[in-house]
mmCIF file of C-alpha atoms in Angstrom:
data_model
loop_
_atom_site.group_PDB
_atom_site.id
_atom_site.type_symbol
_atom_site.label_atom_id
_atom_site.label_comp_id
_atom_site.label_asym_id
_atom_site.label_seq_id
_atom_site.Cartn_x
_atom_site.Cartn_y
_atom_site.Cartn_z
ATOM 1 C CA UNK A 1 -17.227 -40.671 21.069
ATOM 2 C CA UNK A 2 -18.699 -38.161 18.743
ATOM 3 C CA UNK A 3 -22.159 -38.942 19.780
ATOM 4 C CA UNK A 4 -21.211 -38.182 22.624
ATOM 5 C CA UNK A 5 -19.362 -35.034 21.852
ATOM 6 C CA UNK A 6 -22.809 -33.885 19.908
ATOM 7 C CA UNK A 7 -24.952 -34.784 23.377
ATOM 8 C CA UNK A 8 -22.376 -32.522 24.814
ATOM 9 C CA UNK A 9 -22.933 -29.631 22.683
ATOM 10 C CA UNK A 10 -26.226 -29.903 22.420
ATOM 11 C CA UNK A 11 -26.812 -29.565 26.217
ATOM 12 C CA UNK A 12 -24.398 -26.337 26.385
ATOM 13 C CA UNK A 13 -26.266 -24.770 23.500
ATOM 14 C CA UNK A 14 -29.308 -25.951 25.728
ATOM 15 C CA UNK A 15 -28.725 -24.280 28.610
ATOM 16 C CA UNK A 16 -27.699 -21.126 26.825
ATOM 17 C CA UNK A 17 -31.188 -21.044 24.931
ATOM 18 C CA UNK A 18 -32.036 -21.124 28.584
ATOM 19 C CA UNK A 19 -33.239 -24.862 28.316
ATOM 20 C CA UNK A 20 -33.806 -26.026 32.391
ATOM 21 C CA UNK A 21 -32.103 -28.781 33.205
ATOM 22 C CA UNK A 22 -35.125 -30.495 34.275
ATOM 23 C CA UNK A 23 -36.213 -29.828 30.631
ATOM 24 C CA UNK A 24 -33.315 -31.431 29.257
ATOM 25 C CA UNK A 25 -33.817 -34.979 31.683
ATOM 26 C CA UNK A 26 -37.379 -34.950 30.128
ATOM 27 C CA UNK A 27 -36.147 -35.412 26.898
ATOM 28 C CA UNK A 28 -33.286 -37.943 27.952
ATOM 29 C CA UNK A 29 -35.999 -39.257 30.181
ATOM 30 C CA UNK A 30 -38.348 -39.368 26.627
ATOM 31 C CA UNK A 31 -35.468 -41.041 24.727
ATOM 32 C CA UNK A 32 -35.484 -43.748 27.193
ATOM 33 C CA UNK A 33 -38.722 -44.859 26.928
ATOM 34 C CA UNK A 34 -38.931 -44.677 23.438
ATOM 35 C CA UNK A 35 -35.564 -47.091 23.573
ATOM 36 C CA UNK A 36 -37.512 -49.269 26.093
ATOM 37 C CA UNK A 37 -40.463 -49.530 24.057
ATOM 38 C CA UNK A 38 -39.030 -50.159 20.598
ATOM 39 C CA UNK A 39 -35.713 -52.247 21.223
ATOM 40 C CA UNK A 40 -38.287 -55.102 21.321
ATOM 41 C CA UNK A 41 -39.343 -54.542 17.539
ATOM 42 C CA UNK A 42 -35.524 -55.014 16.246
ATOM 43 C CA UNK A 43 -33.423 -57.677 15.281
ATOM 44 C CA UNK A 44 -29.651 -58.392 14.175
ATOM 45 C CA UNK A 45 -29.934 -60.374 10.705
ATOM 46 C CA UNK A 46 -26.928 -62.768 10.157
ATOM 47 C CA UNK A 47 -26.627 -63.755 6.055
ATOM 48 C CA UNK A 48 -24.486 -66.333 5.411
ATOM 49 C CA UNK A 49 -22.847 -66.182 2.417
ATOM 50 C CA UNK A 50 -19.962 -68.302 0.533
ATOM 51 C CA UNK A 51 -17.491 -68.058 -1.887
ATOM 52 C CA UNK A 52 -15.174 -69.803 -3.872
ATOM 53 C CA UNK A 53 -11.427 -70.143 -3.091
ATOM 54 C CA UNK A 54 -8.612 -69.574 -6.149
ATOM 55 C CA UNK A 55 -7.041 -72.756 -4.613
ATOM 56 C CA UNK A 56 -9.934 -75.216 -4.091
ATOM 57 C CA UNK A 57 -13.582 -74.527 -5.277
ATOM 58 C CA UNK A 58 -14.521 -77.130 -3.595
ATOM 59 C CA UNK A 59 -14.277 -75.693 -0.028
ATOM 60 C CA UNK A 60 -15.876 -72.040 -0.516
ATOM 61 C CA UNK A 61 -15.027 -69.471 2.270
ATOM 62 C CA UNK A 62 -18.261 -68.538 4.415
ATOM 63 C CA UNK A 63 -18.829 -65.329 5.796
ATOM 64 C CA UNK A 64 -21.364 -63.642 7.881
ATOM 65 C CA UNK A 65 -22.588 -60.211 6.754
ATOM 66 C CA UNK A 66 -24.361 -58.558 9.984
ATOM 67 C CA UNK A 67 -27.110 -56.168 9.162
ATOM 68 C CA UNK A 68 -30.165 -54.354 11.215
ATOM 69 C CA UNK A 69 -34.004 -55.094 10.775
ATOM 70 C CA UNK A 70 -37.139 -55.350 12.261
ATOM 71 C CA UNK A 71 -40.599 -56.630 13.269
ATOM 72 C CA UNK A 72 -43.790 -55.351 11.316
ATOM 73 C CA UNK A 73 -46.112 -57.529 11.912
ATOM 74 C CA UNK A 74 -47.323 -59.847 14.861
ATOM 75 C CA UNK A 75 -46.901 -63.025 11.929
ATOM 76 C CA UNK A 76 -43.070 -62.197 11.795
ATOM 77 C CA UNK A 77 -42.718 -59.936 9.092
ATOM 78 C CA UNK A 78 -39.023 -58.028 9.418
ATOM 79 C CA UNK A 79 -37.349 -55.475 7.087
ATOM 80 C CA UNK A 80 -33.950 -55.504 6.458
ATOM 81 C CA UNK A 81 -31.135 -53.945 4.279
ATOM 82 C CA UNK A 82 -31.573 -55.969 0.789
ATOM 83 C CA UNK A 83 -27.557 -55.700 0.347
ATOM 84 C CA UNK A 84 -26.561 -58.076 2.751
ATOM 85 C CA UNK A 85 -29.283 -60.886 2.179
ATOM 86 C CA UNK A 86 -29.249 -61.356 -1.331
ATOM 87 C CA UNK A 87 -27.574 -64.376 -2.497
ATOM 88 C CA UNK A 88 -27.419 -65.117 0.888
ATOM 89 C CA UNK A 89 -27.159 -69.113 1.444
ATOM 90 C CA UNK A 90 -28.658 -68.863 5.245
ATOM 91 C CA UNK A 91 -30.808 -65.883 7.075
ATOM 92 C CA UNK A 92 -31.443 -66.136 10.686
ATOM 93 C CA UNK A 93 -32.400 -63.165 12.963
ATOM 94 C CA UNK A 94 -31.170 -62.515 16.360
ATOM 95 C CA UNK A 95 -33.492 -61.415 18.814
ATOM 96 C CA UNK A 96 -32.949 -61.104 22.645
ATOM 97 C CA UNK A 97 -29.588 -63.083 22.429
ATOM 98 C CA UNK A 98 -31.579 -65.999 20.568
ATOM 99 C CA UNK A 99 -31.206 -66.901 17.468
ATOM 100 C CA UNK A 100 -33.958 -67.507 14.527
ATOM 101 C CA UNK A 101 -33.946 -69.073 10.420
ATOM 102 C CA UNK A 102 -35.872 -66.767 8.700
ATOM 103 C CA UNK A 103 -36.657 -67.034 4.946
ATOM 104 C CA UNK A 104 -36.309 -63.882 1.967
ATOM 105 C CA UNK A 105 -39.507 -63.084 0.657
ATOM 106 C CA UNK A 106 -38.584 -60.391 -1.668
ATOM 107 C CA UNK A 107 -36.155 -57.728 -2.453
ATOM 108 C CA UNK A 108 -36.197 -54.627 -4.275
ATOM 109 C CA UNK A 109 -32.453 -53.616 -5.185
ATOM 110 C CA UNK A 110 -33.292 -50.035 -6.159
ATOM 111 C CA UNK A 111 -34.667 -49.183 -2.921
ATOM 112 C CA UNK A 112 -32.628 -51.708 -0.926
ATOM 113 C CA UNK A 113 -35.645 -52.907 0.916
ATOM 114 C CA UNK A 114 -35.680 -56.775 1.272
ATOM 115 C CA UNK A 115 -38.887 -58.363 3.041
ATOM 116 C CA UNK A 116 -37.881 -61.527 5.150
ATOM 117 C CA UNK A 117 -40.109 -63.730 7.593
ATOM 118 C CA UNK A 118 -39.316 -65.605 10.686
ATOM 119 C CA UNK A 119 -39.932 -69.595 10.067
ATOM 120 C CA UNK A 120 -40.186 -69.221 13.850
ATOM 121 C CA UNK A 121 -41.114 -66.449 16.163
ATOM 122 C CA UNK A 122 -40.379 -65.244 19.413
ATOM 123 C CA UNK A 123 -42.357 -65.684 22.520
ATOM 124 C CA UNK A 124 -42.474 -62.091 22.863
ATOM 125 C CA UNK A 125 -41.246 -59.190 20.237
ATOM 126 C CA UNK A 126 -42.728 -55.916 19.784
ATOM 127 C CA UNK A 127 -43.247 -54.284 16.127
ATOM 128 C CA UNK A 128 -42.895 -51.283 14.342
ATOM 129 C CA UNK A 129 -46.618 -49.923 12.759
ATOM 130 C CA UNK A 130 -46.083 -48.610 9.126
ATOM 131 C CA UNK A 131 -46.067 -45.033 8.737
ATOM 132 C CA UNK A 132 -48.770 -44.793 5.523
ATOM 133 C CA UNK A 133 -47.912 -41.081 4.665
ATOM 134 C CA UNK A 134 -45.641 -39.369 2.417
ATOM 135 C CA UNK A 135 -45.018 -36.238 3.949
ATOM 136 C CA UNK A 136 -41.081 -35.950 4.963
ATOM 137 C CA UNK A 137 -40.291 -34.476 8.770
ATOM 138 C CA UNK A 138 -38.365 -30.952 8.354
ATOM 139 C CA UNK A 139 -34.585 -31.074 8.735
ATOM 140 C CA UNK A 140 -33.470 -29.937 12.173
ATOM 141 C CA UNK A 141 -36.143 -32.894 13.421
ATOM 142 C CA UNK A 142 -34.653 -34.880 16.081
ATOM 143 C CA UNK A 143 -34.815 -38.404 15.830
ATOM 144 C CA UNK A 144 -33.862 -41.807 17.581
ATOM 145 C CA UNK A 145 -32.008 -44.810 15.444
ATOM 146 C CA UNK A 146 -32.139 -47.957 17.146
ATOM 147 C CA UNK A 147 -29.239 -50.256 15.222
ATOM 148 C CA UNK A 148 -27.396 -53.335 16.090
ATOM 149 C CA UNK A 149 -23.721 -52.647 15.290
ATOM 150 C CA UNK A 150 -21.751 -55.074 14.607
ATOM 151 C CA UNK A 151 -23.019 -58.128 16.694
ATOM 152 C CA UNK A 152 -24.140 -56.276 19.797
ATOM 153 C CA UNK A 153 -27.176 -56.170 20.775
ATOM 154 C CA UNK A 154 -29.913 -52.984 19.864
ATOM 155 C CA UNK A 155 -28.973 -50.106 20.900
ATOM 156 C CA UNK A 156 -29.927 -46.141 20.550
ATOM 157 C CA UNK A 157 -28.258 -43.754 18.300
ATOM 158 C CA UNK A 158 -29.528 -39.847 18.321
ATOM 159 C CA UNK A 159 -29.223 -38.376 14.496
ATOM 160 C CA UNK A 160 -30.541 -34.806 13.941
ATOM 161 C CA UNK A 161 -32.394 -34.648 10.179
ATOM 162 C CA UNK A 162 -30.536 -32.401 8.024
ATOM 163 C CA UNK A 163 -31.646 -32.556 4.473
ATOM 164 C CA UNK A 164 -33.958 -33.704 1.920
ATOM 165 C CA UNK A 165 -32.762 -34.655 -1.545
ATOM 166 C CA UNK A 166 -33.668 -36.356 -4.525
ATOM 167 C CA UNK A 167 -29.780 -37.052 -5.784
ATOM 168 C CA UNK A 168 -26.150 -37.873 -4.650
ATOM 169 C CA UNK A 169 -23.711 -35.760 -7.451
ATOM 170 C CA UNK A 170 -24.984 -38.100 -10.840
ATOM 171 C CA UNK A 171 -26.533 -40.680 -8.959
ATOM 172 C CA UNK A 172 -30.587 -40.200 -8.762
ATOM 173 C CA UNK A 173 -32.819 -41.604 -5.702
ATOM 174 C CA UNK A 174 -35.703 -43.752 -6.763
ATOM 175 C CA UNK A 175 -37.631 -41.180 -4.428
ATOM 176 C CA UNK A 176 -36.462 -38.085 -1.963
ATOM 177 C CA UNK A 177 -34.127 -39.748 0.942
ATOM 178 C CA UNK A 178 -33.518 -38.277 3.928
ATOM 179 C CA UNK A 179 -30.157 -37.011 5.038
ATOM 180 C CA UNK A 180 -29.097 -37.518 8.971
ATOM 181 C CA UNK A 181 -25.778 -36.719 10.693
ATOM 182 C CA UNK A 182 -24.903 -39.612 11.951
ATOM 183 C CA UNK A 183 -23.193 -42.588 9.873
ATOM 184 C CA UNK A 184 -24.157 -46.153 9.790
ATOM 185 C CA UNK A 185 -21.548 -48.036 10.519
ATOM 186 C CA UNK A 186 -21.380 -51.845 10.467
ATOM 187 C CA UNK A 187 -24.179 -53.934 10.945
ATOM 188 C CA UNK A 188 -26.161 -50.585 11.136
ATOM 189 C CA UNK A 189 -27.538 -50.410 7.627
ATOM 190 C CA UNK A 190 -31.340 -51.277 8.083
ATOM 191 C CA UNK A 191 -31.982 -50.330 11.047
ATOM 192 C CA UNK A 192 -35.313 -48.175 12.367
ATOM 193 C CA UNK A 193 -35.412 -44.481 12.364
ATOM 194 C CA UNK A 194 -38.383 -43.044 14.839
ATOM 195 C CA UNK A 195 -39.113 -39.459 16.003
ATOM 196 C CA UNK A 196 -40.087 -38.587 19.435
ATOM 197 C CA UNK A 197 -43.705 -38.902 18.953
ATOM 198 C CA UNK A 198 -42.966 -42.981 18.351
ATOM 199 C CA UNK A 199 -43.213 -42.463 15.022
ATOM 200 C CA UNK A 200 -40.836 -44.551 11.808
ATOM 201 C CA UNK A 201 -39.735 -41.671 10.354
ATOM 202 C CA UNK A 202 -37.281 -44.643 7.620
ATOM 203 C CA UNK A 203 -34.650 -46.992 7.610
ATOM 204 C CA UNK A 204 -31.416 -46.453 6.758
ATOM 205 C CA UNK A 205 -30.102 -47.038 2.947
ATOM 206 C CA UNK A 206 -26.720 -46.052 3.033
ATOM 207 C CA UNK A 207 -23.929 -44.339 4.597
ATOM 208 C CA UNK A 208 -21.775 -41.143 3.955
ATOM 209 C CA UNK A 209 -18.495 -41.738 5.741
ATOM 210 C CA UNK A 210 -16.860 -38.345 4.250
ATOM 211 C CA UNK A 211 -19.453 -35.797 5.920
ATOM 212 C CA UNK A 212 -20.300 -38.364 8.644
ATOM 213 C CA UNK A 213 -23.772 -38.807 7.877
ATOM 214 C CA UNK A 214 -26.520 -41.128 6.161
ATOM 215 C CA UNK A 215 -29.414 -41.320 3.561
ATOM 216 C CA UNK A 216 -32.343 -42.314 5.155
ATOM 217 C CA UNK A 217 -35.125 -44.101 3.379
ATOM 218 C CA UNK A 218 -38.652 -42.576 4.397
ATOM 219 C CA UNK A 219 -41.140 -44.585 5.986
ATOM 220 C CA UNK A 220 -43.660 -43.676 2.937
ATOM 221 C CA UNK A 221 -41.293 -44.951 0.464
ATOM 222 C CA UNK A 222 -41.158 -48.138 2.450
ATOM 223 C CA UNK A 223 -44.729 -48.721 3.228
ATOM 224 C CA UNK A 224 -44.924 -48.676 -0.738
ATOM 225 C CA UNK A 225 -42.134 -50.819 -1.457
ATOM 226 C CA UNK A 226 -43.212 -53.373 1.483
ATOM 227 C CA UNK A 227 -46.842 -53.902 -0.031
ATOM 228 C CA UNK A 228 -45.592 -54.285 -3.756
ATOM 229 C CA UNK A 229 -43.320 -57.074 -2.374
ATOM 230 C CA UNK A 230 -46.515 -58.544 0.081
ATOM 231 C CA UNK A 231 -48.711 -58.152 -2.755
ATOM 232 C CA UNK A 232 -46.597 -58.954 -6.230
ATOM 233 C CA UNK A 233 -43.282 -60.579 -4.779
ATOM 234 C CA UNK A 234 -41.420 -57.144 -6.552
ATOM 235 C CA UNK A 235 -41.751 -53.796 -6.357
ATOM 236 C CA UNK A 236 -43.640 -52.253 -8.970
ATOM 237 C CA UNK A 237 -42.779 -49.016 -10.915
ATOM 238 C CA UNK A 238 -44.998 -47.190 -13.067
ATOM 239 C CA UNK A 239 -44.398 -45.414 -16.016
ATOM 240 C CA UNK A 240 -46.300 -43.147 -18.635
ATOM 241 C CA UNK A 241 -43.580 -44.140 -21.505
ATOM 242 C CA UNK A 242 -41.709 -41.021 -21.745
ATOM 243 C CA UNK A 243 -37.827 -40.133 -21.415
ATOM 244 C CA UNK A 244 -36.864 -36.365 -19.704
ATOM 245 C CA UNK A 245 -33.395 -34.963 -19.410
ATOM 246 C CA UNK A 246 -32.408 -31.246 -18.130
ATOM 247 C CA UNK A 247 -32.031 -28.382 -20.783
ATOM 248 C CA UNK A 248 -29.861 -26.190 -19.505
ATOM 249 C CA UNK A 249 -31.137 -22.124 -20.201
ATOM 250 C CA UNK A 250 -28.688 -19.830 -21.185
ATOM 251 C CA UNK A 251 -28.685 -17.622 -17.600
ATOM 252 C CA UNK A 252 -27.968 -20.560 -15.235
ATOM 253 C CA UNK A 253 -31.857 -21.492 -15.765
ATOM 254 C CA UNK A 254 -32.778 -24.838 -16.740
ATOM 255 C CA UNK A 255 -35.785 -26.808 -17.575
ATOM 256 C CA UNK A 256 -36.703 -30.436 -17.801
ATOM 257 C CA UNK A 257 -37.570 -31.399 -21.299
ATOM 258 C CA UNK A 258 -38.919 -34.253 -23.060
ATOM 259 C CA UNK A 259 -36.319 -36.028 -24.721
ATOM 260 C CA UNK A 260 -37.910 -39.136 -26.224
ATOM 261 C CA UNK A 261 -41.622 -40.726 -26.461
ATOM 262 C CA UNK A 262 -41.981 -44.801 -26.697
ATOM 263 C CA UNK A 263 -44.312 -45.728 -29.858
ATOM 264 C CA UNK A 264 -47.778 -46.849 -28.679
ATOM 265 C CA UNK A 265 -47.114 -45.845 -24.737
ATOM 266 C CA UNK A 266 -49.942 -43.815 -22.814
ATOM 267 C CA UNK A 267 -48.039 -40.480 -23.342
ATOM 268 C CA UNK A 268 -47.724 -41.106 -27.371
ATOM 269 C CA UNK A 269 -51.525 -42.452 -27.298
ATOM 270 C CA UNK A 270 -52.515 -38.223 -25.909
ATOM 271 C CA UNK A 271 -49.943 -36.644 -27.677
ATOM 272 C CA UNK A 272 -47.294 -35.198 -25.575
ATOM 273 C CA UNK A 273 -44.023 -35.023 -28.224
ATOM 274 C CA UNK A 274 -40.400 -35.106 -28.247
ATOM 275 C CA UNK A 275 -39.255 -31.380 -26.917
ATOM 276 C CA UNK A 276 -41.540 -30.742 -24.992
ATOM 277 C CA UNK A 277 -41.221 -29.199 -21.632
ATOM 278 C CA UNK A 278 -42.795 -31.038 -18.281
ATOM 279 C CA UNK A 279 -43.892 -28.457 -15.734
ATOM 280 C CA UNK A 280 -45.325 -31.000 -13.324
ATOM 281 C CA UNK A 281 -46.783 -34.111 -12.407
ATOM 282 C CA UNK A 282 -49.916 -34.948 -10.225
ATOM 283 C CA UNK A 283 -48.816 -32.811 -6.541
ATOM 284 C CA UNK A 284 -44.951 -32.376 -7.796
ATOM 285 C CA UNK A 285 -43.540 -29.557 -9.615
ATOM 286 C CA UNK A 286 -40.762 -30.571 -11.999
ATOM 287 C CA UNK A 287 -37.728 -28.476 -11.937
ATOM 288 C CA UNK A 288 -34.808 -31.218 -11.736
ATOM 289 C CA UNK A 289 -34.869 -34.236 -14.106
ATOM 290 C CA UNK A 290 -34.419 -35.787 -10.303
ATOM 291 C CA UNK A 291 -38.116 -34.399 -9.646
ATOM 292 C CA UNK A 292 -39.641 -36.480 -11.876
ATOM 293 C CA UNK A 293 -38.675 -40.238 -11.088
ATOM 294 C CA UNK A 294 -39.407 -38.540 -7.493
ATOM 295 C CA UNK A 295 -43.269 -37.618 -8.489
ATOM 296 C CA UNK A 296 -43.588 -41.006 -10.297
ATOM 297 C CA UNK A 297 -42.519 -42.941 -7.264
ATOM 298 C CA UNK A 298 -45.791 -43.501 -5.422
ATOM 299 C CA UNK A 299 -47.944 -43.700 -8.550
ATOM 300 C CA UNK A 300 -48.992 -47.256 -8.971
ATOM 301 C CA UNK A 301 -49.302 -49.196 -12.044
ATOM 302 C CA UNK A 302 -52.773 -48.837 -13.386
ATOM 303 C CA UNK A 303 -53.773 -45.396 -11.950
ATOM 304 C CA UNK A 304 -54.088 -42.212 -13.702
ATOM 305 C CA UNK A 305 -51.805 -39.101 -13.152
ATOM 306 C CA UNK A 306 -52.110 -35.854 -14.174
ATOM 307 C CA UNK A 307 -49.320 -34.192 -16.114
ATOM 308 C CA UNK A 308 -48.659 -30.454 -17.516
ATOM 309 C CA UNK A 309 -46.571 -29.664 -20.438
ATOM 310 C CA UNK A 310 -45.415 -26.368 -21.842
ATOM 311 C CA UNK A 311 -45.004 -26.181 -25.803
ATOM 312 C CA UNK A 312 -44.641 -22.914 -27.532
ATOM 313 C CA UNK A 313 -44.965 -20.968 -24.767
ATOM 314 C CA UNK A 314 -48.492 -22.938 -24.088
ATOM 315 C CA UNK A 315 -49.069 -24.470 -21.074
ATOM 316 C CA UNK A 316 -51.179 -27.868 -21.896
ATOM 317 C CA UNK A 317 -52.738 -30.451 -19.279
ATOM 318 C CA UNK A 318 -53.203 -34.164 -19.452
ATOM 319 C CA UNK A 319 -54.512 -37.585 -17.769
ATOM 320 C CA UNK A 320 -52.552 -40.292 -18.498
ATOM 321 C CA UNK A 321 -53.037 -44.062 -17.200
ATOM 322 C CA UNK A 322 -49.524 -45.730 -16.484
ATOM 323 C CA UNK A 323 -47.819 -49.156 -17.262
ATOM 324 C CA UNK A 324 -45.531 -51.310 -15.658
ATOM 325 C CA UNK A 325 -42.167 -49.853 -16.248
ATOM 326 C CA UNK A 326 -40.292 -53.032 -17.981
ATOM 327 C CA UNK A 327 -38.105 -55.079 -15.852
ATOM 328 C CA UNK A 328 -34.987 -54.147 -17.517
ATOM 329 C CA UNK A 329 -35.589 -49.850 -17.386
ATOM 330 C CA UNK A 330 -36.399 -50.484 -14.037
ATOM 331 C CA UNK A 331 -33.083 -48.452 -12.635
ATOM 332 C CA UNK A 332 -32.779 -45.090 -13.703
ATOM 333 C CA UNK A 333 -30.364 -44.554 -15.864
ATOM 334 C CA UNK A 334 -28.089 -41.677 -16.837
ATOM 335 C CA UNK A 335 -26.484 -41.385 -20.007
ATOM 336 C CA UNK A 336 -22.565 -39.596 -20.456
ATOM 337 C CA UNK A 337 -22.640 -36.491 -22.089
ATOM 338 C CA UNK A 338 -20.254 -35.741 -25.034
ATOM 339 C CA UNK A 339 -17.867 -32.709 -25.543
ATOM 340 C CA UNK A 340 -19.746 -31.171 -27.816
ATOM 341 C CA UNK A 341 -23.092 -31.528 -25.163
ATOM 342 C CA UNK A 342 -21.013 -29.786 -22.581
ATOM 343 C CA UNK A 343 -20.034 -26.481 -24.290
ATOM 344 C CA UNK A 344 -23.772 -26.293 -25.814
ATOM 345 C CA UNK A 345 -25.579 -24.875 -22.530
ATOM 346 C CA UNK A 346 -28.788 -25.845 -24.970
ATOM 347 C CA UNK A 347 -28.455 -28.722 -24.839
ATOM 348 C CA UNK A 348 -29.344 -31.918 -21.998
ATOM 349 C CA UNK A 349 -26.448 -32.571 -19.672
ATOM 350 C CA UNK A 350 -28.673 -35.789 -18.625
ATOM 351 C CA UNK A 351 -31.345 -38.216 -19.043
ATOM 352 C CA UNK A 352 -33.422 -40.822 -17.292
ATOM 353 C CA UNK A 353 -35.967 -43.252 -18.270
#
């Protein structure tokens, strides 16, 4: 009902843009075909999962969890929501009414990306082509969701791209996520996001029920994510071994400053020290501690990125090579602040490894 309410709107505010209404059948007429072309490419994935009873552990309770996914590759690679297939006891995929086992590959829990393959294909299925860029469409970009909800079959869903951000109140993004008004409900969580150039614009990674809308995970991000997993069987994060926080500015400024250095790492190896401040790394300026797990994100492990410090009042410039960030500092984590931290404007409200 309240996609259809928005189609509603959006036609009045249409026509009084002075939008002809042969203008606005060309872009239902565009939707359609985009529908037509793509529905082909996705898949409902079935996990079954099972759990013990309190009264007999020897008969578990199964359950189904439904999620979206889809084809991309012509040898039956799918992505899918890495939430609902992990620990999963059987995966099959649903495509065209028929059903198919498929096998996990690899997940990545931070980005909720889990790589799956069909143990048997179609005859026929389309496939989504990876979008290999970075760059993020603007909000106010219309776009064209095609999700299986609950166990029906594919099926379109307009959402209109409204933000770009980098964190959810404490809770940091392994990279910037989109934001789209329109929720993923059940059996939605996965599916394909494409603008109206055919293009995956992401996937999406979670849902926000209270304001109706989604984070969407960009097709960059994934493309990244998806060859770590091809390539390594994990996702791999690098690092340059140092620990940032924000330092809060007397004057409601802040700034994001160096808050520890690990012994022998590539950043203690050129120098950089505890206190200083970071001012940007490689493309990204840093002005949120959520900026810099953001500019780290499509680093990989082995290359060299360029990173600018300010200390006493100089600005200083370095090229670092990166690690492997260790298994267990993979997720970000935020430490709670103390009383005493949160009268002290001078001091770091947060921190993140």
């Amino acid at each position: 009902m309240r996609q259809i309410l928005c189609l509603f709107v959006f036609i009045i505010s249409c026509s009084g843009i002075g939008l002809a209404q042969s203008d606005f059948l060309t872009l239902q007429k565009r939707i359609q075909e985009l529908f037509e072309q793509y529905k082909g490419a996705v898949v409902r994935v079935e996990a079954l999962h099972t759990e013990p009873t309190e009264i007999d552990s020897d008969q578990p309770i199964a359950t189904v969890k439904y999620s979206t996914g889809f084809f991309i590759s012509r040898e039956g690679l799918i992505l899918a929501s890495a939430g609902r297939v992990k620990g999963s006891k059987r995966l099959t995929v649903v495509h065209q009414g028929t059903q198919y086992l498929a096998e996990l590959i690899a997940i990545d829990e931070q980005t909720k990306i889990a790589l799956l393959k069909a143990v048997y294909l179609p005859d026929q299925f389309d496939f989504l082509r990876m979008n290999e860029s970075p760059a993020l469409p603007e909000p106010g970009t219309l776009t064209l969701a095609i999700t299986c909800p609950l166990t029906f079959s594919p099926s379109p869903k307009m959402a209109l791209i409204t933000g770009q951000d980098t964190k959810f109140e404490y809770k940091l993004f392994p990279t910037t996520l989109l934001r789209v008004d329109s929720p993923a409900n059940k059996g939605e969580i996965g599916s394909p996001i494409i603008d109206l150039q055919g293009r995956l614009v992401g996937m999406f990674f979670a849902t926000l029920p209270e304001i109706q809308s989604s984070f969407v995970m960009p097709a960059g991000a994934i493309n990244k994510i998806k060859d770590d997993l091809l390539l390594e069987g994990r996702a791999s994060y690098a690092s340059v071994g140092i620990e940032v926080g924000q330092h809060f500015i007397r004057g409601g400024r802040s700034r994001v400053k160096i808050l520890d250095v690990i012994e022998e790492s590539p950043a203690a190896t050129a120098g950089i020290a505890k206190g200083d401040i970071v001012l940007k790394v490689g493309d990204y300026s840093i002005n949120d501690f959520s900026d810099f797990p953001n500019a780290m994100f499509f680093i990989r492990v082995g290359e060299y990125v360029d990173i600018e410090i300010e200390r006493d009042s100089q600005r200083i410039a370095f090229n670092l090579p990166t690690i492997r960030r260790p298994d267990e500092d993979r997720r970000i984590k935020i430490r709670a602040i103390t009383a005493e931290e949160a009268q002290d404007p001078g001091e770091p409200k947060a921190q993140i490894q």
